[in-house]
Coordinates of C-alpha atoms in Angstrom, one line a residue:
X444 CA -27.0 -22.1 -23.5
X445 CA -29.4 -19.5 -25.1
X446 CA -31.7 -20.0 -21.7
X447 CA -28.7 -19.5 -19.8
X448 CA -26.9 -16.4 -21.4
X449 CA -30.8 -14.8 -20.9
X450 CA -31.4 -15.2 -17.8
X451 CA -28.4 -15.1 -16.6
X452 CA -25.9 -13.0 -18.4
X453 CA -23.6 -11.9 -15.8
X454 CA -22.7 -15.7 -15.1
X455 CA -22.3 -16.2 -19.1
X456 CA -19.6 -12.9 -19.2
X457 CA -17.6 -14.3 -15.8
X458 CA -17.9 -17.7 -18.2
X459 CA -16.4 -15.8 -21.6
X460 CA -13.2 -17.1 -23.2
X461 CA -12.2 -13.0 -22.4
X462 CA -13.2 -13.3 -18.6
X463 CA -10.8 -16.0 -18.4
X464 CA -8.3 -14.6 -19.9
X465 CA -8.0 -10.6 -18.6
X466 CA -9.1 -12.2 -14.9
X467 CA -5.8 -13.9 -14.3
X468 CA -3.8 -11.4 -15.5
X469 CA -5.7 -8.8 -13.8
X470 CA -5.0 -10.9 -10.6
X471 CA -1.8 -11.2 -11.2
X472 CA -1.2 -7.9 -12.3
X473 CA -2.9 -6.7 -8.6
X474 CA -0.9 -9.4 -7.0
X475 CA 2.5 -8.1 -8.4
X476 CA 1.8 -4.6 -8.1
X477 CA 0.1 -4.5 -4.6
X478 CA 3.4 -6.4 -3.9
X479 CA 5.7 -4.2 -5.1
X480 CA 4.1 -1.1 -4.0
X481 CA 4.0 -2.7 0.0
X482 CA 8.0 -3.3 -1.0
X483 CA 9.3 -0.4 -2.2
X484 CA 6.9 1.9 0.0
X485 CA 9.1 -0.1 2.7
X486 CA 12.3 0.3 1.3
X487 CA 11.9 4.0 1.1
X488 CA 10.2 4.7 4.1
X489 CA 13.0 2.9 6.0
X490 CA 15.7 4.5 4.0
X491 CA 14.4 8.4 4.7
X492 CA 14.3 6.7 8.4
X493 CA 17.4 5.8 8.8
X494 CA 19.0 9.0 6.6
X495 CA 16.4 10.6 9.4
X496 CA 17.8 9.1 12.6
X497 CA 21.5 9.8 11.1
X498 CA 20.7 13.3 11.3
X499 CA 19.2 13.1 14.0
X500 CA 21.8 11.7 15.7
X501 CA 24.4 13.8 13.9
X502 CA 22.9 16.7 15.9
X503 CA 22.7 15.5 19.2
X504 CA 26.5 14.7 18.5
X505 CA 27.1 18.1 17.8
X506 CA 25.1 19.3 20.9
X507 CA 27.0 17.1 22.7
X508 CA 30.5 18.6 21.9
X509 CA 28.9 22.4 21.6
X510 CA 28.3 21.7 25.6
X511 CA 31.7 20.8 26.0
X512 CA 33.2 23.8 24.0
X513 CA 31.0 26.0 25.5
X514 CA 32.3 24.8 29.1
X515 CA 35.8 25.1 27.9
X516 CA 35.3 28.7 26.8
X517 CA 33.7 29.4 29.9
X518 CA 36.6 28.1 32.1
X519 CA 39.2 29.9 29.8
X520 CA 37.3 33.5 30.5
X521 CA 37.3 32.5 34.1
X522 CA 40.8 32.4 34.0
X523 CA 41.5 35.2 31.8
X524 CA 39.4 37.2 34.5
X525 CA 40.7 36.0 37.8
X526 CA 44.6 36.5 35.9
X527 CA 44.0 40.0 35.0
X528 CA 46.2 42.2 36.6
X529 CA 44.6 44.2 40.2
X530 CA 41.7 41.4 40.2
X531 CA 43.5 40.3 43.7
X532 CA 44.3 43.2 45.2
X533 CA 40.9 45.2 44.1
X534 CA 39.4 42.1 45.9
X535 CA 41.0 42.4 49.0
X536 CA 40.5 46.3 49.4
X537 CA 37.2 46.1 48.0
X538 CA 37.8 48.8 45.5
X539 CA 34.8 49.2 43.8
X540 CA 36.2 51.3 41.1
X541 CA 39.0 49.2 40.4
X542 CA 36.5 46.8 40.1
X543 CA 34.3 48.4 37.6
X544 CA 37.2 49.3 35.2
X545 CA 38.4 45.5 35.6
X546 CA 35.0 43.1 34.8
X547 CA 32.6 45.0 32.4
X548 CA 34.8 45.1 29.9
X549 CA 36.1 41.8 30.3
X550 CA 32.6 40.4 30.5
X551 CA 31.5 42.0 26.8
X552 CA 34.6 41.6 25.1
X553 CA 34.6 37.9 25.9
X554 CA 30.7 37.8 25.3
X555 CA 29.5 36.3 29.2
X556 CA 26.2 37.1 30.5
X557 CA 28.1 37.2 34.3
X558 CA 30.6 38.3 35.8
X559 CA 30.9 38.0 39.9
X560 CA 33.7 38.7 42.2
X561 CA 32.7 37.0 45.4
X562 CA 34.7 37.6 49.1
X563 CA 35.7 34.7 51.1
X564 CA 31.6 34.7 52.6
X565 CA 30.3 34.1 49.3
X566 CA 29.0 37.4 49.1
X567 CA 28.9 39.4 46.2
X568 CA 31.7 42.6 46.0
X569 CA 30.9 43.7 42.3
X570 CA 29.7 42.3 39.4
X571 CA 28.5 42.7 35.7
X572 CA 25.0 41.0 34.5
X573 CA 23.5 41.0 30.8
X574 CA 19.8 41.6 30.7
X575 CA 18.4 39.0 28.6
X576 CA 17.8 39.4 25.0
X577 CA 20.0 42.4 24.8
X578 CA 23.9 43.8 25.5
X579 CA 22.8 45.9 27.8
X580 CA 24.5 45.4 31.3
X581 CA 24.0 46.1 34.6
X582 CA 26.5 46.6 37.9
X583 CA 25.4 44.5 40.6
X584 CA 26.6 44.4 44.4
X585 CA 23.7 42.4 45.9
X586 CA 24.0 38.6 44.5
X587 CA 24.2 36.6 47.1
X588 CA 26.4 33.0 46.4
X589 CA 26.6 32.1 49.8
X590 CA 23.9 29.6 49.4
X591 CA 25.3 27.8 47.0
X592 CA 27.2 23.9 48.2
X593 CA 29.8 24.1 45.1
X594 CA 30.7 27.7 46.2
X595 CA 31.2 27.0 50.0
X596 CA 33.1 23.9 48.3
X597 CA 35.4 26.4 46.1
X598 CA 36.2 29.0 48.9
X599 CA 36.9 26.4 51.4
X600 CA 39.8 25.6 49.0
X601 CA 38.4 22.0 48.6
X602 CA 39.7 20.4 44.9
X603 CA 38.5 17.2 43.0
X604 CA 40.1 15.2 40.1
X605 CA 39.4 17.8 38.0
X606 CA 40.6 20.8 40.0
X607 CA 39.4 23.8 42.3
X608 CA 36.8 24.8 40.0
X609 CA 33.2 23.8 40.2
X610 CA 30.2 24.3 37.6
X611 CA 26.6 25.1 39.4
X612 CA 23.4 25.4 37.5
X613 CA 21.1 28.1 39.4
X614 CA 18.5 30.8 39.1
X615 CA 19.5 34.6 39.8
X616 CA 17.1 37.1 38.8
X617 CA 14.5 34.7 37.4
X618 CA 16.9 33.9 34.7
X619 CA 18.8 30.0 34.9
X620 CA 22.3 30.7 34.6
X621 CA 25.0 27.8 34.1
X622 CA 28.1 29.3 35.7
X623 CA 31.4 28.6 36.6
X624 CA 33.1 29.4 40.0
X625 CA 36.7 29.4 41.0
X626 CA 38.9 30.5 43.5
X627 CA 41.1 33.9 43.7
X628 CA 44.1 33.5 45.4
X629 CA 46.5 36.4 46.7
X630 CA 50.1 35.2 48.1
X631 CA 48.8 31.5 48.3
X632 CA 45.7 32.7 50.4
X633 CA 42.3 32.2 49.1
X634 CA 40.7 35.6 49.6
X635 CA 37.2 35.1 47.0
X636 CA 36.0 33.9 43.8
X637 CA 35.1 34.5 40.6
X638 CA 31.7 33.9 38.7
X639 CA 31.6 33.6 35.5
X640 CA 28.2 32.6 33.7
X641 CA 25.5 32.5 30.5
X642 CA 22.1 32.2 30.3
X643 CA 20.6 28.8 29.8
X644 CA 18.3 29.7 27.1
X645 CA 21.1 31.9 25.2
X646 CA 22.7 28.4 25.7
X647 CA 20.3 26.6 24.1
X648 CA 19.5 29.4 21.2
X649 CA 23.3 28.6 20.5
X650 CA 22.9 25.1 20.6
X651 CA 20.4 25.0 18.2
X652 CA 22.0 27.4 15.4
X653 CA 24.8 24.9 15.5
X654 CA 23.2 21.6 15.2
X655 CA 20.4 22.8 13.3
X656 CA 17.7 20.8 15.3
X657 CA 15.3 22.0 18.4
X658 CA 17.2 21.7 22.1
X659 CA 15.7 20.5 24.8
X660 CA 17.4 20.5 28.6
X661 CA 15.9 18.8 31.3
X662 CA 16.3 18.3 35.0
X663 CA 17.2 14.9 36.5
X664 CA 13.3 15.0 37.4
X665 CA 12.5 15.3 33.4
X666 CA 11.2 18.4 33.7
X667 CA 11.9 21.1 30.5
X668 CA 14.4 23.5 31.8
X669 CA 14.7 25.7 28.2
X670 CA 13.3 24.7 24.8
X671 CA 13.2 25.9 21.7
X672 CA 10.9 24.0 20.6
X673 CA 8.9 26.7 21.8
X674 CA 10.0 29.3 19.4
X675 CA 7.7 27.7 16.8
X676 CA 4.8 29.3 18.1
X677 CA 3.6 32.5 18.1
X678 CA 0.9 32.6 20.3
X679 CA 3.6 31.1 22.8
X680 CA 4.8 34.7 24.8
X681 CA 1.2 35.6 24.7
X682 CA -0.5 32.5 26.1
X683 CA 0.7 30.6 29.1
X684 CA -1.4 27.7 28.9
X685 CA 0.0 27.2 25.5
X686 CA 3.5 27.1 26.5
X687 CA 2.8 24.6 29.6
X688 CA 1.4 22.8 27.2
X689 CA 4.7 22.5 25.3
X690 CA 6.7 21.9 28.7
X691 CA 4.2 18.9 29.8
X692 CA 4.4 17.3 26.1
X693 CA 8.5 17.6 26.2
X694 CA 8.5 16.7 29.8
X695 CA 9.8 13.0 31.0
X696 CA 10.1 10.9 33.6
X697 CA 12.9 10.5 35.9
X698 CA 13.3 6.6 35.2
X699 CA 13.6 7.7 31.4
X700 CA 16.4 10.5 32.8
X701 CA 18.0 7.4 34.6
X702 CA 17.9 4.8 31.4
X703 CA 19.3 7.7 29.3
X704 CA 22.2 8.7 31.5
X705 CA 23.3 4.9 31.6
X706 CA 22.6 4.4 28.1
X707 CA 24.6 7.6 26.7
X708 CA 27.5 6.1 25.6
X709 CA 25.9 2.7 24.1
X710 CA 23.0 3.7 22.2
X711 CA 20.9 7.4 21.8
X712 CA 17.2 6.3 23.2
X713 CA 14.6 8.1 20.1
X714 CA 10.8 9.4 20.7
X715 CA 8.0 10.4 18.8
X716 CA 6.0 13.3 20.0
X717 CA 3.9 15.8 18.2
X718 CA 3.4 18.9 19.2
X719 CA 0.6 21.2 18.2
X720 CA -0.1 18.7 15.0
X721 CA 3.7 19.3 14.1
X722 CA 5.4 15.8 14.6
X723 CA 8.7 15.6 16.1
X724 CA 11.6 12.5 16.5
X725 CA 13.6 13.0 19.7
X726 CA 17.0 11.9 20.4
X727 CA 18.6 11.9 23.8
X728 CA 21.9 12.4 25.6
X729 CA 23.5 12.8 29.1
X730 CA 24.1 16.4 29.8
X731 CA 27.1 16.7 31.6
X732 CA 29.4 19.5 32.7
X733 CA 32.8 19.2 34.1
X734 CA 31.8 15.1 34.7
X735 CA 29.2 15.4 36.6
X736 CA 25.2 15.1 35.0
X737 CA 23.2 18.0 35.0
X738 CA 19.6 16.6 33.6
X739 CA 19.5 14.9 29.9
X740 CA 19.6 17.4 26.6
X741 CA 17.1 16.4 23.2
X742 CA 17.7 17.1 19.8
X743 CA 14.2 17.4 17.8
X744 CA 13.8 16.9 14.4
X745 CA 10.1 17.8 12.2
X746 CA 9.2 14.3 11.0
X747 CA 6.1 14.9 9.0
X748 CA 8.2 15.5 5.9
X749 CA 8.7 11.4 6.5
X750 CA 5.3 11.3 6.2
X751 CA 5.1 13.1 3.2
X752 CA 7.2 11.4 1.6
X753 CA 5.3 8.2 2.2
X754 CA 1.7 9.5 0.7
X755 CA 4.1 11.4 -2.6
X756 CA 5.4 8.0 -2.9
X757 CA 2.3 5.8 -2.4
X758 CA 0.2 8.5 -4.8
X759 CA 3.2 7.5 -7.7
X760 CA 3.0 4.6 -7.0
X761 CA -1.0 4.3 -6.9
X762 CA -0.9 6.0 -10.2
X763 CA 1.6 3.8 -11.8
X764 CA -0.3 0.6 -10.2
X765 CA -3.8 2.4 -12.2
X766 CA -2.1 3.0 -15.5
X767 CA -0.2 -0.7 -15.4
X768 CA -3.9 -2.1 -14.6
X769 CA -5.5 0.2 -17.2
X770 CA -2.7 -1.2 -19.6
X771 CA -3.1 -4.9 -18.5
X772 CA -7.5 -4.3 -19.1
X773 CA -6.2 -2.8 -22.7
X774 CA -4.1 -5.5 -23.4
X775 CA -5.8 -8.5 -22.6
X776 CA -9.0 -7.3 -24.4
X777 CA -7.2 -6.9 -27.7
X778 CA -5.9 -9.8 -27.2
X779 CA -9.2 -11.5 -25.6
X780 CA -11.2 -9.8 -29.1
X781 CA -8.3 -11.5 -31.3
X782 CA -9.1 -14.7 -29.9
X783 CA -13.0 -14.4 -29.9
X784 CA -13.6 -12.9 -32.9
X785 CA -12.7 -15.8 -34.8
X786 CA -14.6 -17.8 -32.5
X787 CA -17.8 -15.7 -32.5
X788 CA -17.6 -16.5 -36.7
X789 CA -17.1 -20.0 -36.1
X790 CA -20.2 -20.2 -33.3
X791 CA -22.2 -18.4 -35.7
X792 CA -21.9 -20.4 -39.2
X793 CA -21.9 -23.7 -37.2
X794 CA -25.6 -22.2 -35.7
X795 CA -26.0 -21.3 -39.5
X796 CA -25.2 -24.5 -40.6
X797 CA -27.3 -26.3 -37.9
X798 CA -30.6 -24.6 -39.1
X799 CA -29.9 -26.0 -42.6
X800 CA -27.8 -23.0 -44.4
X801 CA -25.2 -25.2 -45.7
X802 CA -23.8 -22.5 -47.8
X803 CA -22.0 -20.7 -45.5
X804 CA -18.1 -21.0 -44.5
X805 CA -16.2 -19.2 -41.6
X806 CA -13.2 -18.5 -44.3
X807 CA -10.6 -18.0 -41.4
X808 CA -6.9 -18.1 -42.5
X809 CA -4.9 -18.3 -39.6
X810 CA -1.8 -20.3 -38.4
X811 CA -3.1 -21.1 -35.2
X812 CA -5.1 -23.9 -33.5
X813 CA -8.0 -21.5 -34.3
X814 CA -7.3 -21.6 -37.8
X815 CA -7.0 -25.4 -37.7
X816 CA -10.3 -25.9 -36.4
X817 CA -11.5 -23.6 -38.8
X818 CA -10.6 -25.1 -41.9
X819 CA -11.5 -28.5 -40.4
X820 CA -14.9 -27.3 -39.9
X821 CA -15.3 -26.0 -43.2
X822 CA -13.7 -29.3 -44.1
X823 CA -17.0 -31.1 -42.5
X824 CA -19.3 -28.9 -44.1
X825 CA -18.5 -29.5 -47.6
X826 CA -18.5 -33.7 -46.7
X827 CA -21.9 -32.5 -44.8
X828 CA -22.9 -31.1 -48.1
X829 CA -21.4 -33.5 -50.6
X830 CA -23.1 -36.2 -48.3
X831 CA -26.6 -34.4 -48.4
X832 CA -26.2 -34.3 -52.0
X833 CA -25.9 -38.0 -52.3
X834 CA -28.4 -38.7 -50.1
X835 CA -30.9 -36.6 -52.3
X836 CA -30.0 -38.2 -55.2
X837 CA -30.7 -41.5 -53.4
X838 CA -34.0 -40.6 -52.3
X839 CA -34.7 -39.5 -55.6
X840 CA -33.6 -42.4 -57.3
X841 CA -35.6 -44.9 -55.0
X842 CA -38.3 -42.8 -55.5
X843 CA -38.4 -42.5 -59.0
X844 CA -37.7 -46.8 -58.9
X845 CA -41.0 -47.0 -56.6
X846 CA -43.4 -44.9 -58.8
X847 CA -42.0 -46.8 -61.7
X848 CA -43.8 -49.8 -59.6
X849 CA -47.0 -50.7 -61.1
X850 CA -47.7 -52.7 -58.0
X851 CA -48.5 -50.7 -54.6
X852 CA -45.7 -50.3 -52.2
X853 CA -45.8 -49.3 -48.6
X854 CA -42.7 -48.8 -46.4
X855 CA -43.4 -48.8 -42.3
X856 CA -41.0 -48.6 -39.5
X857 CA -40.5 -50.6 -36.3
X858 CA -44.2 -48.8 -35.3
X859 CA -46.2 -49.6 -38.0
X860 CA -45.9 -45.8 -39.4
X861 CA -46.0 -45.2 -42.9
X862 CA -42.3 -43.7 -44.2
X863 CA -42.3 -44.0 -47.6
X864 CA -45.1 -44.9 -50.4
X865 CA -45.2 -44.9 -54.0
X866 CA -48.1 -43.1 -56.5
X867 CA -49.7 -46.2 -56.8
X868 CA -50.0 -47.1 -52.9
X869 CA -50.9 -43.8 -52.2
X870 CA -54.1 -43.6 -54.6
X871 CA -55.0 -46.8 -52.9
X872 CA -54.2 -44.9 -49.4
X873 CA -56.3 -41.7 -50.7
X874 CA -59.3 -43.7 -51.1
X875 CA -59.1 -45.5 -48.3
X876 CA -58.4 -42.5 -46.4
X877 CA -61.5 -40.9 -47.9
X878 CA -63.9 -44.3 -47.2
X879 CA -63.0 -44.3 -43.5
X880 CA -62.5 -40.9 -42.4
X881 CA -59.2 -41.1 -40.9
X882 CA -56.8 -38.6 -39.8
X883 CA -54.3 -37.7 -41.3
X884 CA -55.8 -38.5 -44.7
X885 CA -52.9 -41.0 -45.9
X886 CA -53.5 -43.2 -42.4
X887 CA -55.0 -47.0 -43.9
X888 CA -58.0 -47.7 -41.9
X889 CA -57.9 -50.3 -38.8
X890 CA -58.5 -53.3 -41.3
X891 CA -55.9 -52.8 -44.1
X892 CA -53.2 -51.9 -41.3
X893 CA -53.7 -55.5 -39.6
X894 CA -52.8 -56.9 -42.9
X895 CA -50.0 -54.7 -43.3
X896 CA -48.4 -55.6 -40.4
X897 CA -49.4 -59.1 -40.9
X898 CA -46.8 -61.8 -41.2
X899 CA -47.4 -63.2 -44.7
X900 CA -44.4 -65.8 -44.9
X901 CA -44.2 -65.5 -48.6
X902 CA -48.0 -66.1 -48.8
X903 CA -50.0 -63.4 -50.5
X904 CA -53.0 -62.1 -48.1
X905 CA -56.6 -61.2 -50.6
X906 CA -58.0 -58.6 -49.7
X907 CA -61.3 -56.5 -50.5
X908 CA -61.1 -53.1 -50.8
X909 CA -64.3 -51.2 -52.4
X910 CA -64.8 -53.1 -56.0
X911 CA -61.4 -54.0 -56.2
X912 CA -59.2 -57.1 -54.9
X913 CA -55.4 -56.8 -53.8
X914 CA -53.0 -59.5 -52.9
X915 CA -51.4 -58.3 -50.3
X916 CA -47.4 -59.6 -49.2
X917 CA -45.5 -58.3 -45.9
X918 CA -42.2 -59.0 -45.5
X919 CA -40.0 -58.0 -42.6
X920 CA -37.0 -55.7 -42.5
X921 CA -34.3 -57.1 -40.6
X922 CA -30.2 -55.0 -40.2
X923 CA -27.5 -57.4 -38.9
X924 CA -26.6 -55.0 -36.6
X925 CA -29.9 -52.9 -35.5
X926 CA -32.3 -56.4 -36.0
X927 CA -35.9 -55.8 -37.3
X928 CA -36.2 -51.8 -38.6
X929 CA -40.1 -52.5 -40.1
X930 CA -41.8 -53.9 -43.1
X931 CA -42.7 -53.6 -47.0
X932 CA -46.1 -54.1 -48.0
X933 CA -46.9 -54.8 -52.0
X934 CA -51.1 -54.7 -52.8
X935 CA -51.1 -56.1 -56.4
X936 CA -54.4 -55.2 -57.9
X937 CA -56.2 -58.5 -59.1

């Protein structure tokens, strides 16, 4: 064991009573708690997920019915407009004054972007225009509708299930405008329209403010119609490449434009997409105007607070997991040291005891199995101790009997070696030790040990030795148990 813990001492700590017991509690303790961080990491990521796509799909419900308010406010200041009061008659005598009094005040107070009187050619007779970003307006006399299908369809006095007015999504100026367009009628007779329209990206600015969350329109072919998504970034008026950049990340395909439209009322499809390292979760839904579908609208949401919320989470929960592991260490070495300590005392007086220091006692007073084995080996000691004792007395008892011996007595083992001798057999031994030269000194030479270990059957052996004569007798030692154990030899000086 000594050779081992030497040589080898990483082996003898893996091998400690306290390796074996911090390890498995360690284990478990990295078992549980690798466990339970994977768990609840999961339960709260999936819970900010699904509170995440709720919102989410809170605003694209709210987008949703914006577009239909919006189109419903649209179609009541188309009505207001064509219903004023010399809107017909202006029409049909192309009073251009009459005009100009009627529409631009009608086209701020009820906050439109465009106002167009159209004859029966789809030409433009007057009309009002906000520039974008401001409430400045402008007259205009030069718009030409005529090329539109849903206008041709309205002044042709055409209707569907939902009447004689028609929405048309269309670019005048460089500026998308969703309009609507509806007929003017004077004694029964269709004799032009009216135009009434906003801006697409005052639309979508709108849009946004209301469902809190970046809108997104696209064209049945995916492409980005107005964003603003875009708004986000400053270098975005200033560098082009930056903002087609934005377009092409937002853009989509026109299968994923035909899944959503069929899809719209069942479920909301949902996409990632991250956008100048700023993450975003998409939501889609069928944009539709007066039943008919215009492209597909997203709502975007900034998911990297998700994120966040993960690593705040998994740093807790990494520092909890370090201080319940630090804990767990603590604990199971004061409790490992409880253990050994004891253990260490008991190792060490039994060594003690082993090299012959009989005197010493581990004096531990516990209640345990520890203490048990304590007092026990104390216990064995003292017998050890008491036994010892009455040994030496033995030995010195037989000793003092043998010296007391006038005759010589000699005591050999199962290998003719000498164990025990009294004073007078070991003068006898001295001089012959002396005579031959042997080593060591008390060895009998060759001679005197053949008649030692002679068989004597009760009959005494003479023999010579120097100017003296001894009758020697040998007598086996025999044990029922263990058989022959060695001889005694008596030399009687005669």
């Amino acid at each position: 064991m000594g050779i081992l813990r030497q040589f080898n001492p990483m082996l003898h700590k893996l091998n400690s009573v306290s390796s074996k017991i911090i390890f498995p509690y360690l284990l478990l303790t990295l078992i549980v708690a690798g466990v339970g961080a994977y768990v609840v990491t999961n339960l709260a990521t999936s819970s900010l997920r699904e509170r995440f796509d709720n919102q989410l799909l809170d605003a694209g419900r709210i987008v949703s019915e914006s577009i239909v308010e919006l189109e419903r406010e649209q179609i009541r200041v188309h009505r207001t407009v064509t219903f004023t009061d010399g809107l017909g008659r202006a029409l049909v005598e192309r009073d251009i004054e009459e005009l100009e009094e009627i529409i631009p005040p009608l086209a701020l107070n009820n906050n439109v972007d465009l106002v167009s009187v159209l004859d029966q050619d789809g030409l433009e007779v007057f009309g009002w225009q906000r520039s974008p970003g401001s409430d400045v307006g402008l007259n205009t006399t030069l718009n030409d509708f005529s090329t539109f299908q849903d206008v041709a369809f309205v002044l042709s006095g055409q209707t569907d299930n939902l009447g004689d007015k028609r929405v048309v999504l269309a670019e005048l100026n460089g500026q998308l405008i969703v309009f609507t367009v509806g007929p003017v009628e004077v004694n029964g007779e269709i004799t032009g329209a009216v135009v009434v329209g906003d801006y697409l990206n005052d639309m979508v600015n709108e849009l946004t403010s209301r469902a809190i969350a970046r809108v997104t329109f696209y064209d049945p072919q995916g492409n980005v119609l107005a964003s603003t998504l875009s708004n986000d970034f400053d270098l975005l008026a200033e560098d082009e490449g930056l903002y087609e950049e934005v377009v092409q990340l937002l853009a989509t395909t026109p299968e994923q434009v035909k899944v959503v439209i069929e899809s719209a009322e069942e479920s909301v499809p949902l996409r990632e997409l991250t956008i100048l390292e700023q993450s975003y979760r998409l939501a889609y839904g069928d944009w539709r105007l007066r039943g008919r579908t215009f492209g597909i609208f997203s709502v975007a949401l900034p998911s990297n607070f998700i994120a966040s919320a993960v690593a705040t989470s998994g740093r807790l929960l990494a520092f909890l997991f370090a201080i319940s592991t630090m804990a767990v260490l603590f604990l199971g070495f004061v409790i490992a040291r409880r253990i050994i300590r004891p253990l260490e005392q008991l190792v060490d007086v039994s060594t003690a005891v082993v090299e012959g220091d009989f005197e010493r006692r581990t004096n531990i007073e516990q209640g345990d199995e520890i203490g048990d084995l304590a007092r026990s080996f104390d216990m064995m000691t003292n017998y050890l101790v008491t036994r010892n004792r009455e040994f030496a007395a033995q030995a010195s008892n037989l000793n003092t009997i043998l010296n007391s011996i006038a005759d010589a007595l000699v005591v050999l083992d199962q290998d003719g070696h000498i164990v025990n001798t009294n004073e007078a057999a070991r003068e006898i031994l001295s001089v012959t030790s002396f005579t031959n030269g042997s080593t060591p000194p008390i060895n009998p030479d060759s001679a005197l040990m053949d008649v030692f270990m002679a068989d004597t059957r009760g009959d005494a052996i003479t023999y010579e030795l120097g100017e003296r004569v001894y009758s020697v007798l040998s007598a086996p030692v025999n044990d029922a148990e263990q058989g022959f154990l060695g001889r005694v030899v008596v030399l009687r000086d005669i």
